[in-house]
């Protein structure tokens, strides 16, 4: 990194000074014409044919969006198969030798699958699943880490019209059992185990424990050998490679699926309560993710693209597997962790694979910042053309760090807001069209109608916090919305009134919107703090804190009300710092919040901590922090990646109060 880049950062451009995409990017962008917004608007919903037409249809759809009473169905009348769209058509188009999945395993293992090789193995596994009795519409649960057999199994299910339900490999036996019970899933694909940071995790024994808790029998379980520790197979258990060998060179005719047939089921990453199953469609979902992978991630078939999410979450489904493969690009898949064996692992992989487009989460970016720029500086990252983030609000300082130290100031950054429920991206800038505002996701995508409204459902005026709703259907909407089951209901007090809308989905997120229509997502509605009758987004306060020099991460929750004489909540801030910084930042933090948000929002209690409690997908677990703050019983901490921090926090709070 050139030294003058660093000094530019020190000079602190105003928090949200807009950044324009460089001309060199715009010239080559898949979408570079700003008229696209108007075109989509004037021609809604037919505009979405642009997404549908990225796919190959077995029979053409008759209507882009059909309406039957309250029911809305995308690409009605169309039939297609997702595995054909992700595999066969690329093979037939003369790209059989193009690499589809480029996998890097723990230590130095790598595997590459060309589109032809991937199609072969998908068909062999599809034939195997059929032999085991899987029929169209049977739910197959996939409980595997980031190994190629996971996307292979997903596509094999898609080929025979069996919805998959991927359960994050790090989840416990209980979590697996809850999901298999809820989906009534009788088929399981798992592995013997895998290494995490050099230590073996015995996946199969977790799966065995889950089986004991099922309300039904498992008809068949397939076990991929990953550890190779000689895990014995019991009744109705089959070795993956034996099955594949038995079906060598099998061809399996793809099952044509209606556009509104289920492609897969996924449970929300939900940090509270019972997991909710979300079912996605074949036609609408696949169109939505292919289109956004093309227009937002700017993916081209000749690219090497890397999304560092886990396939266990929606981000991996949409933007490691379905979107990129539908476009025929090379999708990098990484099994390991970003700091093992060294903290430059991610940058090493980008250099080694000459990655063009990189998509990751703010929590990862903040970790990279904490580790320091010396790690990316060791590597040549000049292959990168575009960067993306998803999963949480990104504070402007982390945004600028990513832009400068990873993108060398030359790659646009797309901050993409969406959810498990939306299937694909909804709010973000188009990188070849609009300027970016660090910290703000951007306008809704063309054809998407997202609004920030107040408690009565009215659009709010500039920069006040409100509720983020989507008030028109979008192709990636889940089946429950297609079928109009309970998405329109006001579910809780403190939610906006949705009565004035014809059709509306409430995201349960809070946000603000500026004079240019850029939406800044503040986080879940539950993350608003009421201080003396004023509502503040915890994310706004956190942004002010993390923008303080020396701070790397912060989480803000409301404290016990009675301790505050004003009859309103106290603001608790949990702050972790970079090496060499600590308690002395207290005043800076208070000042930053007072200036950037409001003196009312300044934290009453600041707890410095080396780490914050995080879910296994890397999200800060605010529910846990709120319980720690209130001194409540913490319940089950097994969903945490780092349960040990809870005890540390409890004692740190005691010394602060
Ligand atoms: C949050 C992940 C701010 C938000 C795709 C949402 C974001 C939840 C952003 C969904 C973003 C996602 N800016 N917040 N760019 N992207 N979120 O279901 O609170 O795992 O509701 O889907 O993540 O998380 P989920």
XYZ file of C-alpha atoms and ligand atoms in Angstrom:
682
model
C 0.000 0.000 0.000
C 1.435 3.356 -0.969
C 2.070 5.576 2.054
C -0.051 8.391 0.621
C -3.097 6.149 0.808
C -2.565 5.859 4.501
C -2.233 9.582 4.979
C -5.443 10.081 3.012
C -7.174 7.908 5.534
C -5.714 9.861 8.410
C -7.135 13.015 6.911
C -10.610 11.726 7.692
C -12.896 12.565 4.812
C -16.373 13.350 6.193
C -18.147 10.169 7.251
C -20.371 9.803 4.258
C -18.544 11.760 1.557
C -19.752 10.028 -1.606
C -17.280 7.976 -3.621
C -17.718 7.572 -7.366
C -16.906 4.331 -9.150
C -13.775 4.719 -11.317
C -14.323 5.136 -15.070
C -12.337 1.963 -15.724
C -14.927 0.008 -13.761
C -17.942 1.704 -15.306
C -16.665 1.050 -18.834
C -16.713 -2.687 -18.345
C -19.699 -2.979 -15.956
C -22.547 -5.350 -16.789
C -24.970 -2.546 -15.957
C -23.792 1.019 -16.471
C -26.870 2.878 -17.678
C -28.667 4.877 -15.011
C -31.880 4.785 -17.053
C -32.366 1.275 -15.769
C -34.197 2.651 -12.718
C -36.742 4.465 -14.819
C -37.097 1.635 -17.302
C -37.857 -0.822 -14.527
C -40.285 1.587 -12.904
C -42.242 2.329 -16.065
C -42.401 -1.255 -17.018
C -43.104 -2.958 -13.713
C -43.537 -5.932 -13.238
C -42.645 -6.942 -16.824
C -39.188 -5.398 -16.230
C -38.351 -8.499 -14.241
C -38.329 -10.534 -17.455
C -34.785 -9.203 -17.678
C -33.976 -11.463 -14.722
C -36.131 -14.371 -15.884
C -34.507 -14.263 -19.303
C -31.094 -14.958 -17.814
C -32.326 -18.512 -17.322
C -33.091 -21.401 -19.643
C -36.719 -22.457 -19.335
C -37.982 -25.899 -20.197
C -41.309 -24.273 -20.983
C -41.684 -20.527 -21.161
C -43.540 -18.583 -18.513
C -46.791 -16.972 -19.582
C -46.791 -14.089 -17.156
C -43.971 -12.361 -15.313
C -46.197 -11.778 -12.297
C -49.580 -13.386 -11.966
C -52.105 -12.233 -9.427
C -54.905 -14.305 -8.019
C -56.554 -12.448 -5.159
C -53.849 -11.948 -2.590
C -51.621 -14.570 -4.166
C -48.776 -13.416 -6.431
C -46.825 -15.870 -8.516
C -43.658 -15.046 -10.435
C -42.999 -16.461 -13.889
C -46.298 -18.311 -13.812
C -46.586 -21.150 -16.279
C -42.835 -21.522 -16.666
C -40.954 -24.720 -16.004
C -37.240 -25.115 -15.435
C -34.627 -27.053 -13.547
C -32.040 -25.252 -11.418
C -29.260 -27.800 -11.982
C -29.680 -27.462 -15.747
C -29.291 -23.709 -15.381
C -26.205 -24.072 -13.204
C -24.561 -26.910 -15.165
C -25.909 -28.432 -18.387
C -26.385 -25.241 -20.302
C -22.784 -24.143 -19.688
C -21.477 -27.545 -20.776
C -23.615 -27.398 -23.904
C -22.456 -23.862 -24.662
C -18.880 -25.098 -25.092
C -17.703 -24.227 -21.602
C -17.354 -27.754 -20.289
C -13.728 -27.181 -19.312
C -14.343 -23.948 -17.470
C -13.809 -24.328 -13.721
C -17.098 -24.102 -11.823
C -15.921 -24.649 -8.260
C -12.401 -23.937 -7.115
C -12.069 -25.269 -3.631
C -9.343 -24.630 -1.064
C -9.409 -26.937 1.886
C -7.752 -26.905 5.254
C -3.986 -26.841 5.051
C -3.082 -26.881 1.391
C -5.606 -29.244 -0.173
C -7.315 -27.929 -3.287
C -9.830 -29.364 -5.743
C -11.248 -27.913 -8.918
C -14.387 -29.048 -10.669
C -14.992 -28.066 -14.269
C -18.610 -27.604 -15.301
C -18.451 -31.031 -16.945
C -16.950 -32.732 -13.897
C -19.439 -31.044 -11.602
C -22.353 -32.084 -13.785
C -21.087 -35.685 -13.812
C -20.825 -35.912 -10.053
C -24.151 -34.156 -9.536
C -25.826 -36.726 -11.767
C -24.049 -39.603 -10.026
C -25.214 -38.338 -6.673
C -28.717 -37.619 -7.974
C -28.883 -41.245 -9.137
C -27.662 -42.332 -5.694
C -30.341 -40.314 -3.908
C -32.982 -41.872 -6.138
C -31.662 -45.325 -5.353
C -32.023 -44.521 -1.648
C -35.668 -43.685 -2.237
C -35.658 -39.885 -2.505
C -38.612 -38.711 -4.573
C -39.687 -35.352 -5.901
C -40.635 -32.981 -3.039
C -38.917 -35.045 -0.310
C -36.794 -32.744 1.868
C -33.128 -33.791 2.047
C -31.158 -32.333 4.967
C -27.523 -31.492 4.256
C -25.277 -31.160 7.306
C -21.806 -30.567 5.970
C -18.966 -28.082 6.237
C -17.563 -26.183 3.267
C -16.607 -29.168 1.127
C -17.480 -29.594 -2.568
C -19.895 -32.409 -1.756
C -22.204 -29.794 -0.212
C -22.972 -27.855 -3.428
C -22.904 -31.183 -5.307
C -25.621 -32.534 -3.020
C -27.623 -29.288 -3.357
C -27.555 -29.475 -7.142
C -28.294 -33.217 -7.101
C -31.417 -32.495 -5.037
C -32.368 -29.711 -7.436
C -31.966 -32.108 -10.355
C -34.555 -34.532 -9.004
C -36.872 -31.863 -7.581
C -36.158 -32.666 -3.937
C -35.880 -29.491 -1.834
C -32.690 -29.386 0.226
C -32.438 -28.041 3.727
C -28.850 -27.102 4.523
C -28.136 -26.969 8.237
C -24.972 -25.072 9.194
C -22.276 -27.634 10.036
C -21.341 -25.886 13.280
C -24.836 -26.320 14.704
C -25.428 -28.778 17.534
C -27.252 -32.115 17.414
C -30.298 -30.414 18.962
C -30.382 -27.708 16.313
C -30.142 -30.345 13.571
C -32.919 -32.423 15.137
C -35.223 -29.386 15.501
C -34.771 -28.566 11.818
C -35.208 -32.149 10.584
C -38.339 -32.520 12.689
C -39.767 -29.250 11.541
C -39.171 -30.129 7.868
C -40.250 -33.749 8.356
C -37.019 -34.640 6.585
C -36.191 -38.338 6.337
C -32.958 -38.066 4.376
C -29.641 -36.791 5.648
C -26.288 -36.183 3.980
C -23.429 -35.516 6.362
C -19.727 -36.324 6.790
C -17.615 -38.251 9.272
C -16.031 -35.068 10.533
C -13.759 -32.220 9.589
C -10.915 -30.181 10.933
C -11.443 -26.765 12.393
C -8.235 -24.886 13.231
C -6.419 -28.184 13.151
C -8.765 -29.905 15.634
C -11.127 -32.661 14.482
C -14.873 -32.087 14.837
C -16.893 -35.313 14.846
C -19.837 -34.381 12.687
C -21.215 -37.883 12.369
C -21.554 -38.292 16.135
C -23.533 -35.030 16.279
C -25.740 -36.393 13.492
C -26.141 -39.677 15.422
C -27.233 -37.767 18.510
C -29.697 -35.764 16.447
C -31.236 -38.981 15.100
C -32.073 -40.015 18.653
C -34.186 -36.881 19.011
C -36.195 -37.194 15.813
C -39.952 -37.789 15.832
C -39.537 -39.966 12.761
C -37.106 -42.495 11.304
C -34.314 -41.554 8.977
C -34.841 -43.477 5.747
C -31.227 -43.075 4.655
C -28.126 -41.172 5.720
C -25.158 -40.629 3.427
C -21.741 -40.018 4.965
C -18.950 -38.234 3.104
C -15.483 -39.219 4.264
C -13.590 -36.098 5.200
C -11.673 -37.006 8.356
C -11.053 -40.578 7.277
C -11.053 -41.765 10.875
C -12.840 -45.016 10.121
C -16.200 -43.882 11.550
C -18.369 -47.021 11.319
C -21.594 -46.920 9.336
C -24.793 -48.312 10.835
C -28.112 -49.420 9.389
C -29.451 -47.294 6.556
C -26.136 -45.420 6.384
C -24.182 -45.236 3.134
C -20.708 -44.142 2.172
C -20.765 -41.294 -0.335
C -17.901 -42.522 -2.500
C -19.335 -46.051 -2.669
C -22.598 -44.618 -3.948
C -20.849 -42.421 -6.498
C -18.732 -45.360 -7.696
C -21.843 -47.475 -8.071
C -23.488 -44.834 -10.227
C -20.424 -43.908 -12.222
C -21.353 -42.043 -15.408
C -25.053 -42.237 -14.595
C -27.228 -39.758 -16.402
C -30.248 -38.378 -14.629
C -32.875 -36.534 -16.611
C -33.562 -33.229 -14.861
C -37.054 -33.036 -13.378
C -38.885 -30.004 -14.776
C -40.136 -27.865 -11.912
C -42.831 -25.248 -11.979
C -41.513 -21.753 -11.416
C -43.271 -21.720 -8.062
C -42.195 -25.175 -6.948
C -39.907 -25.188 -3.952
C -36.175 -25.219 -4.674
C -35.009 -25.330 -1.063
C -35.826 -24.720 2.539
C -33.567 -22.732 4.845
C -33.894 -21.738 8.452
C -33.198 -18.130 9.422
C -29.962 -17.603 11.280
C -32.228 -16.372 14.116
C -30.402 -15.657 17.322
C -33.618 -15.984 19.327
C -36.327 -18.574 19.819
C -37.477 -21.252 17.404
C -35.909 -21.209 13.959
C -38.209 -20.171 11.129
C -38.156 -22.146 7.908
C -38.150 -20.114 4.718
C -38.979 -21.878 1.437
C -37.667 -20.469 -1.822
C -39.059 -20.952 -5.292
C -37.286 -22.354 -8.330
C -38.034 -19.699 -10.973
C -38.323 -16.459 -9.027
C -35.461 -17.151 -6.656
C -33.046 -18.332 -9.321
C -33.884 -15.358 -11.558
C -33.393 -12.943 -8.690
C -30.008 -14.297 -7.625
C -28.707 -14.648 -11.188
C -29.757 -11.084 -12.000
C -28.258 -9.552 -8.857
C -25.057 -11.580 -9.245
C -24.823 -10.061 -12.707
C -25.915 -6.474 -12.057
C -24.613 -5.901 -8.521
C -21.639 -8.259 -8.211
C -20.856 -7.599 -11.880
C -19.967 -11.256 -12.378
C -18.807 -12.323 -15.834
C -18.353 -15.931 -16.961
C -14.586 -15.417 -17.269
C -14.248 -14.167 -13.678
C -12.993 -15.873 -10.588
C -15.353 -14.833 -7.871
C -15.178 -15.438 -4.135
C -17.878 -15.088 -1.525
C -16.413 -15.951 1.860
C -19.728 -16.827 3.529
C -20.617 -20.344 4.632
C -23.041 -22.229 2.396
C -24.980 -22.994 5.592
C -26.411 -19.449 5.380
C -28.508 -17.849 2.663
C -25.552 -15.795 1.424
C -23.742 -18.984 0.493
C -26.819 -20.494 -1.162
C -27.453 -17.424 -3.290
C -23.983 -16.089 -3.964
C -21.609 -19.064 -3.757
C -23.833 -21.648 -5.411
C -26.914 -20.576 -7.347
C -26.179 -17.042 -8.601
C -22.556 -17.503 -9.703
C -23.104 -20.967 -11.197
C -26.199 -19.805 -13.075
C -23.908 -17.234 -14.705
C -21.263 -19.859 -15.512
C -18.442 -18.239 -13.578
C -15.756 -19.769 -11.346
C -16.882 -19.729 -7.723
C -14.178 -20.075 -5.080
C -15.054 -22.096 -2.034
C -12.944 -21.996 1.121
C -13.195 -24.520 3.901
C -10.958 -22.946 6.505
C -10.933 -19.905 8.744
C -9.425 -16.520 7.780
C -6.684 -16.566 10.411
C -5.437 -20.108 10.059
C -2.628 -20.922 9.560
C -1.880 -17.171 9.340
C -3.872 -13.955 9.356
C -3.099 -13.362 5.686
C -4.956 -16.484 4.529
C -7.732 -14.578 2.747
C -5.310 -12.316 0.874
C -3.116 -15.246 -0.016
C -6.122 -16.993 -1.577
C -7.143 -13.881 -3.480
C -3.622 -13.537 -4.878
C -3.204 -17.224 -5.650
C -6.543 -17.478 -7.457
C -6.430 -13.979 -8.964
C -9.905 -13.292 -7.622
C -11.805 -10.585 -9.528
C -14.748 -10.009 -7.188
C -14.773 -10.532 -3.415
C -17.899 -10.544 -1.225
C -17.659 -10.724 2.569
C -19.203 -9.491 5.837
C -18.495 -6.349 7.883
C -17.623 -8.465 10.893
C -14.821 -10.066 8.857
C -13.647 -6.667 7.626
C -13.465 -5.374 11.182
C -11.396 -8.410 12.147
C -9.039 -7.743 9.209
C -8.731 -4.123 10.372
C -7.929 -5.244 13.865
C -5.199 -7.583 12.609
C -3.704 -4.723 10.624
C -2.932 -3.802 7.044
C 0.422 -5.561 7.109
C -1.403 -8.781 6.179
C -3.050 -7.601 2.951
C 0.106 -5.635 2.149
C 2.049 -8.883 1.835
C -0.024 -9.809 -1.205
C -0.746 -8.634 -4.695
C -4.474 -7.902 -4.690
C -4.494 -6.109 -8.020
C -6.733 -8.750 -9.632
C -9.673 -7.361 -7.620
C -12.217 -5.284 -9.505
C -15.161 -5.097 -7.108
C -15.765 -5.616 -3.394
C -19.024 -6.338 -1.593
C -20.377 -6.637 1.927
C -23.487 -8.165 3.460
C -24.958 -9.199 6.762
C -24.698 -6.169 9.006
C -24.375 -2.435 8.816
C -20.836 -1.460 7.862
C -19.457 1.568 9.654
C -17.826 4.162 7.385
C -14.375 3.627 8.843
C -14.464 -0.099 8.054
C -15.897 0.712 4.617
C -13.011 3.079 3.880
C -10.450 0.615 5.200
C -11.846 -2.065 2.881
C -11.933 0.354 -0.041
C -8.360 1.566 0.528
C -6.447 -1.407 1.862
C -8.150 -4.194 -0.065
C -9.472 -2.340 -3.096
C -6.504 0.032 -3.392
C -9.017 2.870 -3.677
C -9.986 1.543 -7.109
C -12.672 -1.055 -6.520
C -16.261 0.019 -5.945
C -17.760 -1.408 -2.742
C -21.354 -2.619 -2.819
C -23.039 -2.694 0.592
C -25.910 -5.066 -0.061
C -28.951 -5.260 2.197
C -31.104 -8.349 2.039
C -32.276 -11.260 4.173
C -32.871 -14.991 4.241
C -36.508 -14.105 3.522
C -35.744 -11.951 0.477
C -33.595 -14.670 -1.154
C -31.398 -12.124 -2.916
C -30.175 -8.538 -2.743
C -32.755 -5.760 -2.385
C -31.043 -2.502 -1.437
C -27.596 -1.567 -2.746
C -25.978 0.699 -5.283
C -25.399 -0.694 -8.769
C -21.612 -0.387 -8.908
C -21.445 0.690 -12.536
C -24.145 3.336 -12.111
C -24.228 5.211 -8.839
C -21.897 6.809 -6.365
C -21.436 5.079 -3.047
C -21.935 6.588 0.376
C -19.841 4.755 2.953
C -22.115 3.382 5.657
C -25.295 3.588 3.592
C -26.428 0.586 1.552
C -27.933 2.759 -1.187
C -31.224 2.970 -3.050
C -33.500 -0.024 -3.591
C -32.510 -1.987 -6.696
C -34.393 -1.196 -9.901
C -37.795 -2.872 -9.698
C -37.620 -3.220 -5.908
C -39.804 -0.985 -3.779
C -38.320 -0.626 -0.307
C -39.398 2.224 1.973
C -38.691 3.560 5.409
C -41.964 4.309 7.210
C -43.076 5.541 10.606
C -45.369 3.771 13.048
C -48.445 4.726 11.034
C -46.985 3.338 7.822
C -46.274 6.775 6.298
C -42.923 7.357 4.566
C -40.713 9.306 6.936
C -38.847 12.482 6.262
C -35.122 12.549 5.676
C -32.789 10.977 8.163
C -35.256 10.029 10.863
C -35.229 6.409 11.944
C -38.143 4.280 10.804
C -39.202 0.813 9.733
C -37.887 -0.774 6.565
C -40.688 -2.326 4.511
C -40.946 -3.719 0.999
C -44.269 -2.806 -0.552
C -44.197 -4.649 -3.847
C -43.512 -8.310 -4.555
C -40.035 -9.236 -5.808
C -38.993 -12.392 -7.699
C -36.940 -13.887 -4.845
C -39.790 -13.685 -2.349
C -40.403 -16.916 -0.459
C -43.232 -19.359 -1.031
C -45.072 -18.359 2.113
C -45.461 -14.908 0.574
C -46.438 -16.356 -2.786
C -49.058 -18.331 -0.927
C -49.979 -15.350 1.217
C -49.506 -16.934 4.591
C -49.281 -14.446 7.368
C -46.725 -11.968 6.087
C -49.037 -8.999 6.143
C -50.000 -9.213 9.756
C -48.894 -6.833 12.397
C -47.157 -9.254 14.610
C -46.177 -7.217 17.582
C -46.591 -4.009 19.417
C -43.951 -1.535 18.384
C -44.247 -2.566 14.747
C -45.541 -0.212 12.112
C -49.152 -0.207 11.057
C -49.284 -1.935 7.693
C -52.945 -1.339 7.030
C -52.524 1.349 4.410
C -50.619 -0.925 2.047
C -52.038 -3.156 -0.681
C -49.186 -5.502 -0.278
C -46.322 -5.193 2.152
C -43.569 -7.127 3.802
C -42.036 -5.807 6.985
C -38.360 -6.720 7.225
C -38.201 -6.124 10.983
C -35.214 -3.890 10.296
C -34.978 -0.199 11.104
C -33.416 2.346 8.788
C -33.109 5.925 7.674
C -33.369 7.379 4.210
C -31.542 10.486 2.993
C -32.471 13.175 0.485
C -31.120 11.066 -2.408
C -33.151 8.042 -1.412
C -30.146 6.175 0.009
C -31.209 3.785 2.749
C -29.014 3.259 5.778
C -29.980 0.091 7.612
C -29.700 0.443 11.364
C -30.294 -3.212 12.228
C -33.196 -5.100 13.713
C -36.067 -3.071 15.142
C -35.306 -4.659 18.462
C -32.008 -2.808 18.234
C -33.579 0.596 18.775
C -32.993 2.233 22.137
C -35.515 4.519 23.741
C -33.696 7.206 25.723
C -36.122 9.588 27.395
C -38.635 9.095 24.618
C -36.120 9.516 21.798
C -35.479 6.560 19.540
C -31.884 5.877 18.550
C -30.602 3.047 16.398
C -27.956 1.063 18.232
C -26.167 0.810 14.878
C -25.888 4.615 14.651
C -24.335 4.769 18.084
C -22.088 1.844 17.246
C -20.954 3.519 14.054
C -19.955 6.642 15.954
C -18.014 4.485 18.399
C -16.287 2.313 15.822
C -15.312 5.406 13.874
C -13.198 6.424 16.852
C -9.502 5.847 16.218
C -8.378 2.709 18.055
C -11.806 1.110 18.361
C -12.408 -2.013 16.291
C -15.852 -3.209 17.328
C -18.708 -2.053 19.463
C -22.123 -3.223 20.510
C -24.685 -1.060 22.215
C -27.640 -2.301 24.225
C -30.061 -0.662 26.575
C -29.453 -1.105 30.245
C -31.833 -1.481 33.145
C -34.365 1.346 33.145
C -34.646 1.970 36.846
C -30.932 2.724 37.201
C -31.396 5.906 35.219
C -33.525 8.427 37.198
C -35.115 9.659 33.917
C -37.353 6.642 33.648
C -35.703 5.637 30.395
C -33.034 3.207 29.373
C -29.373 3.675 30.053
C -27.021 3.135 27.147
C -24.431 0.412 27.619
C -21.550 0.183 25.148
C -19.310 -2.835 24.802
C -16.138 -1.830 23.028
C -13.155 -3.781 21.772
C -10.004 -2.007 20.649
C -6.955 -2.540 18.486
C -3.643 -3.558 20.065
C -2.207 -0.759 22.163
C -5.531 0.970 22.842
C -7.896 0.638 25.787
C -9.703 2.469 28.570
C -8.214 5.848 27.657
C -10.631 5.939 24.703
C -13.591 6.431 27.056
C -13.834 10.201 26.570
C -13.289 9.932 22.804
C -16.139 7.443 22.579
C -18.520 9.668 24.524
C -17.538 12.663 22.450
C -17.965 10.794 19.165
C -21.476 9.655 20.054
C -22.464 13.091 21.379
C -21.311 14.744 18.185
C -22.383 12.233 15.571
C -25.644 11.073 17.134
C -26.773 13.036 20.168
C -25.537 13.732 23.695
C -28.630 11.837 24.859
C -27.307 8.727 23.181
C -23.855 8.918 24.778
C -23.149 5.677 26.620
C -23.695 5.775 30.353
C -21.592 2.699 30.896
C -18.677 1.649 28.683
C -17.247 -1.823 29.080
C -13.942 -2.506 27.316
C -13.633 -6.125 26.268
C -11.216 -8.082 24.095
C -14.076 -9.709 22.210
C -17.850 -9.552 21.789
C -20.162 -12.574 21.947
C -20.771 -13.725 18.379
C -22.967 -16.263 16.676
C -21.277 -18.860 14.570
C -22.075 -16.825 11.496
C -20.136 -13.954 13.054
C -22.978 -11.665 14.078
C -22.725 -9.921 17.397
C -25.258 -11.586 19.664
C -26.997 -8.606 21.180
C -29.593 -10.718 22.926
C -26.776 -12.256 24.964
C -25.307 -8.820 25.697
C -28.719 -7.546 26.742
C -29.062 -10.472 29.175
C -25.572 -9.923 30.542
C -26.397 -6.236 30.952
C -29.588 -6.921 32.839
C -27.954 -9.677 34.866
C -30.517 -12.188 33.540
C -30.077 -15.899 33.306
C -28.157 -16.495 30.086
C -29.752 -19.769 29.163
C -28.106 -21.776 26.458
C -24.858 -20.240 25.214
C -24.128 -23.037 22.746
C -25.094 -20.888 19.771
C -22.061 -18.722 20.533
C -18.797 -19.120 18.715
C -16.939 -17.815 21.767
C -18.985 -18.644 24.903
C -15.974 -17.848 27.104
C -16.379 -14.085 26.634
C -19.642 -14.093 28.558
C -17.973 -14.767 31.900
C -15.344 -12.125 31.192
C -18.049 -9.600 30.428
C -20.008 -10.358 33.561
C -17.055 -9.530 35.754
C -16.126 -6.465 33.674
C -19.663 -5.060 34.086
C -19.599 -5.573 37.813
C -16.510 -3.442 38.074
C -18.072 -0.694 35.907
C -21.348 -0.333 37.802
C -28.816 -7.552 8.419
C -28.183 -12.219 5.267
C -27.166 -3.628 7.273
C -30.241 -7.035 8.560
C -28.218 -11.877 3.780
C -31.035 -8.179 7.957
C -27.728 -5.833 6.968
C -30.291 -9.382 8.442
C -27.165 -5.809 5.656
C -30.519 -10.579 7.564
C -26.567 -4.585 5.211
C -28.001 -7.780 6.039
N -26.601 -3.533 6.058
N -27.720 -4.744 7.753
N -25.983 -4.477 4.034
N -27.355 -7.032 5.125
N -28.214 -7.073 7.175
O -31.196 -13.466 7.130
O -30.547 -6.854 9.920
O -28.754 -13.898 7.716
O -32.378 -8.194 8.400
O -29.435 -12.674 5.643
O -28.908 -8.972 8.396
O -29.689 -11.646 7.924
P -29.782 -13.011 7.148
